[in-house]
Short mmCIF file of C-alpha atoms and ligand atoms in Angstrom, two decimals:
data_model
loop_
_atom_site.label_atom_id
_atom_site.label_comp_id
_atom_site.label_asym_id
_atom_site.label_seq_id
_atom_site.Cartn_x
_atom_site.Cartn_y
_atom_site.Cartn_z
CA UNK A 12 0.00 0.00 0.00
CA UNK A 13 1.44 3.35 -1.09
CA UNK A 14 1.97 6.20 1.38
CA UNK A 15 1.10 8.79 -1.26
CA UNK A 16 -1.57 11.34 -0.37
CA UNK A 17 -3.51 10.59 -3.54
CA UNK A 18 -4.32 7.59 -5.65
CA UNK A 19 -2.75 7.40 -9.15
CA UNK A 20 -4.49 9.67 -11.62
CA UNK A 21 -5.50 12.26 -9.02
CA UNK A 22 -3.44 15.43 -8.71
CA UNK A 23 -2.59 18.11 -6.19
CA UNK A 24 -2.74 21.63 -7.54
CA UNK A 25 -1.45 24.76 -5.87
CA UNK A 26 -3.47 27.76 -6.97
CA UNK A 27 -1.25 30.72 -6.08
CA UNK A 28 2.20 29.15 -5.95
CA UNK A 29 3.95 32.15 -4.39
CA UNK A 30 6.01 32.18 -1.18
CA UNK A 31 3.68 30.04 0.89
CA UNK A 32 2.33 27.80 -1.87
CA UNK A 33 5.85 26.96 -3.02
CA UNK A 34 7.05 26.23 0.53
CA UNK A 35 4.21 23.74 1.02
CA UNK A 36 4.77 22.10 -2.34
CA UNK A 37 8.46 21.70 -1.58
CA UNK A 38 7.69 19.98 1.74
CA UNK A 39 5.18 17.66 0.09
CA UNK A 40 7.61 16.64 -2.65
CA UNK A 41 10.69 16.42 -0.38
CA UNK A 42 8.78 14.05 1.92
CA UNK A 43 7.61 11.89 -0.95
CA UNK A 44 3.93 12.52 -0.19
CA UNK A 45 3.26 12.72 -3.93
CA UNK A 46 5.01 11.89 -7.17
CA UNK A 47 6.21 15.04 -8.97
CA UNK A 48 3.96 14.13 -11.91
CA UNK A 49 0.92 14.38 -9.61
CA UNK A 50 1.62 18.01 -8.63
CA UNK A 51 1.00 21.23 -10.55
CA UNK A 52 1.47 24.91 -9.78
CA UNK A 53 -0.69 27.77 -11.00
CA UNK A 54 0.08 31.45 -10.64
CA UNK A 55 -1.33 34.64 -12.12
CA UNK A 56 1.48 35.18 -14.60
CA UNK A 57 2.97 32.49 -16.80
CA UNK A 58 6.52 33.53 -15.94
CA UNK A 59 6.15 32.84 -12.22
CA UNK A 60 4.47 29.46 -12.69
CA UNK A 61 7.28 28.37 -15.01
CA UNK A 62 9.85 29.55 -12.47
CA UNK A 63 8.18 27.75 -9.55
CA UNK A 64 7.55 24.57 -11.49
CA UNK A 65 11.12 24.59 -12.79
CA UNK A 66 12.57 24.94 -9.30
CA UNK A 67 10.47 22.04 -7.99
CA UNK A 68 10.56 19.80 -11.05
CA UNK A 69 6.79 19.79 -11.51
CA UNK A 70 4.30 20.98 -14.11
CA UNK A 71 3.61 24.69 -14.71
CA UNK A 72 -0.01 25.26 -15.66
CA UNK A 73 -0.69 28.97 -16.07
CA UNK A 74 -4.10 28.10 -17.55
CA UNK A 75 -5.02 25.52 -14.93
CA UNK A 76 -8.70 25.02 -15.77
CA UNK A 77 -8.13 21.69 -17.53
CA UNK A 78 -6.31 20.32 -14.46
CA UNK A 79 -9.06 21.07 -11.98
CA UNK A 80 -11.18 17.93 -12.64
CA UNK A 81 -8.21 15.63 -11.86
CA UNK A 82 -7.46 17.38 -8.56
CA UNK A 83 -7.89 15.35 -5.39
CA UNK A 84 -6.44 18.21 -3.34
CA UNK A 85 -6.29 21.91 -4.17
CA UNK A 86 -4.11 24.17 -2.05
CA UNK A 87 -5.38 27.72 -2.33
CA UNK A 88 -2.58 30.21 -1.59
CA UNK A 89 -3.55 33.39 -3.42
CA UNK A 90 -4.00 36.68 -1.56
CA UNK A 91 -7.20 36.81 0.54
CA UNK A 92 -8.97 39.24 -1.81
CA UNK A 93 -8.71 36.70 -4.67
CA UNK A 94 -10.80 34.04 -2.90
CA UNK A 95 -14.11 34.69 -4.68
CA UNK A 96 -12.47 34.91 -8.11
CA UNK A 97 -10.58 31.65 -7.66
CA UNK A 98 -13.58 29.70 -6.35
CA UNK A 99 -15.70 30.93 -9.25
CA UNK A 100 -13.04 29.76 -11.68
CA UNK A 101 -12.73 26.36 -9.99
CA UNK A 102 -16.48 25.82 -10.17
CA UNK A 103 -16.54 26.74 -13.86
CA UNK A 104 -13.61 24.39 -14.49
CA UNK A 105 -15.34 21.21 -13.28
CA UNK A 106 -14.27 21.10 -9.63
CA UNK A 107 -15.33 17.73 -8.20
CA UNK A 108 -17.37 17.61 -5.00
CA UNK A 109 -14.89 15.25 -3.36
CA UNK A 110 -11.85 17.46 -4.02
CA UNK A 111 -10.33 18.64 -0.75
CA UNK A 112 -9.73 22.39 -0.71
CA UNK A 113 -7.04 23.59 1.68
CA UNK A 114 -6.81 27.35 2.07
CA UNK A 115 -4.02 29.30 3.76
CA UNK A 116 -5.71 32.67 3.17
CA UNK A 117 -5.46 34.97 6.17
CA UNK A 118 -8.85 36.03 7.49
CA UNK A 119 -11.00 33.96 5.10
CA UNK A 120 -13.21 31.53 7.03
CA UNK A 121 -14.34 28.03 6.06
CA UNK A 122 -17.88 29.43 6.10
CA UNK A 123 -16.93 32.05 3.50
CA UNK A 124 -15.53 29.32 1.25
CA UNK A 125 -18.62 27.17 1.75
CA UNK A 126 -20.85 30.11 0.86
CA UNK A 127 -18.79 30.88 -2.25
CA UNK A 128 -18.93 27.20 -3.26
CA UNK A 129 -22.67 27.02 -2.61
CA UNK A 130 -22.59 23.21 -2.34
CA UNK A 131 -21.07 20.50 -0.14
CA UNK A 132 -17.28 20.36 -0.41
CA UNK A 133 -14.55 19.49 2.09
CA UNK A 134 -12.73 22.71 3.02
CA UNK A 135 -9.79 23.00 5.42
CA UNK A 136 -8.49 26.35 6.59
CA UNK A 137 -4.85 26.56 7.65
CA UNK A 138 -2.43 29.19 8.90
CA UNK A 139 1.23 28.33 8.26
CA UNK A 140 4.23 30.66 8.50
CA UNK A 141 7.28 31.30 6.30
CA UNK A 142 9.73 29.12 8.27
CA UNK A 143 7.87 26.30 6.47
CA UNK A 144 10.39 27.12 3.73
CA UNK A 145 13.15 25.57 5.85
CA UNK A 146 11.05 22.83 7.44
CA UNK A 147 10.59 24.69 10.76
CA UNK A 148 7.20 26.29 10.28
CA UNK A 149 4.20 26.01 12.54
CA UNK A 150 0.76 25.53 11.05
CA UNK A 151 -2.68 25.35 12.58
CA UNK A 152 -5.64 23.97 10.69
CA UNK A 153 -9.35 23.33 11.10
CA UNK A 154 -12.06 21.67 9.05
CA UNK A 155 -15.30 23.04 7.67
CA UNK A 156 -18.68 21.28 7.60
CA UNK A 157 -17.86 18.68 4.93
CA UNK A 158 -14.56 17.60 6.45
CA UNK A 159 -13.99 14.07 7.74
CA UNK A 160 -11.13 12.60 9.80
CA UNK A 161 -9.38 11.38 6.63
CA UNK A 162 -9.25 14.97 5.30
CA UNK A 163 -7.75 16.24 8.55
CA UNK A 164 -5.19 13.43 8.37
CA UNK A 165 -4.15 14.67 4.92
CA UNK A 166 -3.74 18.23 6.23
CA UNK A 167 -1.70 16.93 9.16
CA UNK A 168 0.65 15.09 6.80
CA UNK A 169 1.05 18.07 4.48
CA UNK A 170 1.77 20.59 7.20
CA UNK A 171 3.88 18.18 9.23
CA UNK A 172 6.15 17.95 6.19
CA UNK A 173 7.13 21.61 6.73
CA UNK A 174 7.30 21.82 10.53
CA UNK A 175 4.87 21.43 13.41
CA UNK A 176 1.14 21.11 12.76
CA UNK A 177 -1.83 21.24 15.06
CA UNK A 178 -5.62 21.20 14.69
CA UNK A 179 -7.32 24.10 16.50
CA UNK A 180 -10.79 25.59 16.70
CA UNK A 181 -11.46 28.15 14.00
CA UNK A 182 -12.29 30.98 16.38
CA UNK A 183 -8.58 31.13 17.31
CA UNK A 184 -7.47 31.80 13.74
CA UNK A 185 -7.25 35.59 13.68
CA UNK A 186 -5.19 35.64 16.87
CA UNK A 187 -2.92 32.86 15.55
CA UNK A 188 -2.48 34.67 12.25
CA UNK A 189 -1.31 37.75 14.15
CA UNK A 190 0.93 35.74 16.50
CA UNK A 191 2.63 33.00 14.45
CA UNK A 192 1.61 33.90 10.87
CA UNK A 193 3.08 37.39 11.26
CA UNK A 194 5.43 36.22 14.02
CA UNK A 195 8.56 35.66 11.91
CA UNK A 196 8.51 39.37 10.98
CA UNK A 197 8.55 40.34 14.67
CA UNK A 198 11.44 37.95 15.31
CA UNK A 199 13.42 39.36 12.38
CA UNK A 200 12.97 42.89 13.72
CA UNK A 201 14.23 41.79 17.13
CA UNK A 202 17.18 40.01 15.50
CA UNK A 203 18.03 43.01 13.35
CA UNK A 204 17.90 45.29 16.40
CA UNK A 205 20.11 42.99 18.47
CA UNK A 206 22.62 42.66 15.63
CA UNK A 207 22.74 46.49 15.45
CA UNK A 208 23.33 46.47 19.19
CA UNK A 209 26.26 44.12 18.70
CA UNK A 210 27.73 46.47 16.11
CA UNK A 211 27.20 49.39 18.51
CA UNK A 212 29.33 47.66 21.15
CA UNK A 213 32.09 46.88 18.67
CA UNK A 214 31.36 43.55 16.95
CA UNK A 215 31.66 42.95 13.21
CA UNK A 216 28.14 42.70 11.73
CA UNK A 217 28.42 39.14 10.43
CA UNK A 218 29.64 37.90 13.81
CA UNK A 219 26.85 39.80 15.60
CA UNK A 220 24.22 38.29 13.26
CA UNK A 221 25.56 34.75 13.72
CA UNK A 222 25.48 35.16 17.51
CA UNK A 223 21.97 36.60 17.49
CA UNK A 224 20.46 33.98 15.14
CA UNK A 225 21.94 31.04 17.03
CA UNK A 226 20.95 32.56 20.38
CA UNK A 227 17.35 32.96 19.19
CA UNK A 228 17.22 29.41 17.86
CA UNK A 229 18.88 27.96 20.97
CA UNK A 230 16.55 29.87 23.31
CA UNK A 231 13.50 28.62 21.40
CA UNK A 232 14.81 25.05 21.65
CA UNK A 233 15.36 25.47 25.41
CA UNK A 234 11.70 26.44 25.83
CA UNK A 235 10.51 23.57 23.62
CA UNK A 236 12.79 20.85 24.91
CA UNK A 237 12.91 21.62 28.65
CA UNK A 238 9.23 22.56 28.92
CA UNK A 239 10.28 25.20 31.48
CA UNK A 240 8.70 28.63 31.62
CA UNK A 241 10.72 31.35 29.83
CA UNK A 242 10.84 33.35 33.07
CA UNK A 243 12.56 30.43 34.86
CA UNK A 244 15.03 30.03 31.99
CA UNK A 245 15.68 33.77 32.10
CA UNK A 246 16.48 33.52 35.81
CA UNK A 247 19.22 31.00 34.96
CA UNK A 248 20.96 33.67 32.89
CA UNK A 249 20.51 36.42 35.47
CA UNK A 250 23.39 36.53 37.95
CA UNK A 251 22.85 38.82 40.99
CA UNK A 252 24.31 42.26 40.31
CA UNK A 253 25.34 41.01 36.86
CA UNK A 254 25.09 42.49 33.41
CA UNK A 255 21.97 40.55 32.28
CA UNK A 256 19.67 42.04 34.91
CA UNK A 257 20.91 45.48 33.84
CA UNK A 258 19.98 44.76 30.23
CA UNK A 259 16.62 43.24 31.18
CA UNK A 260 15.64 46.28 33.23
CA UNK A 261 16.39 48.54 30.26
CA UNK A 262 14.06 46.37 28.11
CA UNK A 263 11.34 46.60 30.76
CA UNK A 264 11.85 50.40 30.96
CA UNK A 265 11.18 50.42 27.20
CA UNK A 266 7.91 48.55 27.84
CA UNK A 267 8.93 45.60 25.68
CA UNK A 268 6.12 43.37 27.01
CA UNK A 269 3.29 45.74 26.25
CA UNK A 270 4.83 46.84 22.92
CA UNK A 271 4.88 43.20 21.74
CA UNK A 272 1.40 42.51 23.08
CA UNK A 273 -0.02 45.65 21.44
CA UNK A 274 1.61 44.71 18.13
CA UNK A 275 -0.16 41.35 18.13
CA UNK A 276 -3.41 43.00 19.23
CA UNK A 277 -3.21 45.47 16.33
CA UNK A 278 -2.35 42.73 13.81
CA UNK A 279 -5.34 40.70 15.04
CA UNK A 280 -7.67 43.66 14.37
CA UNK A 281 -6.26 44.04 10.85
CA UNK A 282 -6.56 40.35 9.99
CA UNK A 283 -10.25 40.48 10.91
CA UNK A 284 -10.68 42.88 7.98
CA UNK A 285 -8.53 40.95 5.48
CA UNK A 286 -11.07 38.33 4.49
CA UNK A 287 -13.60 41.08 3.78
CA UNK A 288 -11.27 43.15 1.55
CA UNK A 289 -10.96 43.00 -2.23
CA UNK A 290 -7.58 43.24 -4.00
N1 LIG B 330 3.66 35.03 3.47
C1 LIG B 330 3.29 34.67 4.70
O1 LIG B 330 4.03 34.85 5.66
C2 LIG B 330 1.99 33.97 4.91
C3 LIG B 330 1.77 33.27 6.12
C4 LIG B 330 0.56 32.62 6.30
C5 LIG B 330 -0.43 32.68 5.33
N2 LIG B 330 -0.19 33.41 4.19
C6 LIG B 330 -1.26 33.49 3.20
O2 LIG B 330 -0.77 32.90 2.02
C7 LIG B 330 -1.39 33.53 0.91
C8 LIG B 330 -0.31 33.81 -0.11
O3 LIG B 330 0.65 34.64 0.47
P1 LIG B 330 2.12 34.71 -0.14
O4 LIG B 330 2.93 35.48 0.82
O5 LIG B 330 2.56 33.36 -0.56
O6 LIG B 330 1.83 35.61 -1.44
P2 LIG B 330 2.61 35.67 -2.83
O7 LIG B 330 4.02 35.23 -2.67
O8 LIG B 330 2.32 37.01 -3.41
O9 LIG B 330 1.87 34.58 -3.72
C9 LIG B 330 0.60 34.75 -4.27
C10 LIG B 330 0.55 33.91 -5.51
O10 LIG B 330 -0.78 33.95 -6.04
C11 LIG B 330 -0.69 34.07 -7.46
N3 LIG B 330 -1.98 34.57 -7.92
C12 LIG B 330 -2.50 35.81 -7.78
N4 LIG B 330 -3.75 35.85 -8.30
C13 LIG B 330 -4.00 34.60 -8.79
C14 LIG B 330 -5.10 34.01 -9.43
N5 LIG B 330 -6.21 34.71 -9.69
N6 LIG B 330 -5.01 32.70 -9.79
C15 LIG B 330 -3.90 31.97 -9.54
N7 LIG B 330 -2.82 32.48 -8.91
C16 LIG B 330 -2.87 33.79 -8.54
C17 LIG B 330 0.48 34.96 -7.69
O11 LIG B 330 0.95 34.81 -9.01
P3 LIG B 330 2.04 35.83 -9.68
O12 LIG B 330 3.35 35.47 -9.03
O13 LIG B 330 2.02 35.45 -11.11
O14 LIG B 330 1.56 37.20 -9.36
C18 LIG B 330 1.47 34.42 -6.65
O15 LIG B 330 2.16 33.29 -7.16
C19 LIG B 330 -2.10 34.77 1.41
O16 LIG B 330 -3.49 34.57 1.37
C20 LIG B 330 -1.63 34.91 2.84
O17 LIG B 330 -2.66 35.37 3.69
C21 LIG B 330 1.00 34.02 3.94
#
C-alpha cells in the first residue's frame, strides 16, 4: 500500500504558488507525499508558474482550468482578496465535489468558502508561516462542515512535512495569524535590532548576526525541549548584580512586554478585515 496522499491519476494543484504555496509544495515533494507528476502549480502570470515549477521539477499550468477535474487536493494560496475569483473559476472548471480544498488565506473563514462554493465540499483552513520554507514552520488547521477525519489526516501530513502542525478551533485563527503567521517578521525585527546592538558595542556585523540567530534558535529550543517557563530560563541567565539584569531592566523600561502585546493585538484587528477586503 502506497503512502502517497492521492491515488494514481489524481493530482494536487497549488493555486497561487507564491512564497507560501511553493514552501508547502516543496515539503510535500521532499517528503515523498506525492510523485512530482501528480503536482502542478498555478500562478497569475505564466513567468512565475514556469519559475516555480522549474525549481520544484513539476508541471507549470498557467491556464489551470483543464487540471481542476483531476485534482484530489487543491491548495489555495492566493491573496485573501482573490478568494471569490478563484472559487468561481474552480467551479466553472469542473471542480469535483470530493476534491479537498485547503486554504491558507489569512482572514478567510471556512464558512466564506462554503458560501462561495454554494454546495457540499470538504474545506480546510490553515495558517502556516514562512519558516515552512526551511522545514521549521508552525501551522494550525481546522475543518469546515464537509470535512472528515481522513481529510484532517491529509492536512496533518502536508503541514507536518514543513514543521509542526496542530488542529485548533477556527475561532482562534485571527489571533494565531497575528501571532505566528506574522510572528517571523517580529522575530526578524528583534534580530536586526540585536545585531545592530552588537555592532554598537564593537562587533563585526556578520559575527553579531551569527550570535543573534543562534541565540534565538537555541533559546527557542530550550523552551521547547525543557518545557520550562521562559521566566525560569531567564532567571538561569541572570546573575545577581550582573550584566543581564541590567539589560533586562532597560528592556522593561522600554515597555517591551506591552509593545509586543499591542503589536499582536493590532495585527489581530487588521486580519479580521482581510477576508472582507478585495484586492
Ligand atoms: N507570506 C506569509 O508569511 C503567509 C503566512 C501565512 C499565510 N499566508 C497566506 O498565504 C497567501 C499567499 O501569500 P504569499 O505570501 O505566498 O503571497 P505571494 O508570494 O504574493 O503569492 C501569491 C501567488 O498567487 C498568485 N496569484 C494571484 N492571483 C492569482 C489568481 N487569480 N489565480 C492563480 N494564482 C494567482 C500569484 O501569481 P504571480 O506570481 O504570477 O503574481 C502568486 O504566485 C495569502 O493569502 C496569505 O494570507 C501568507
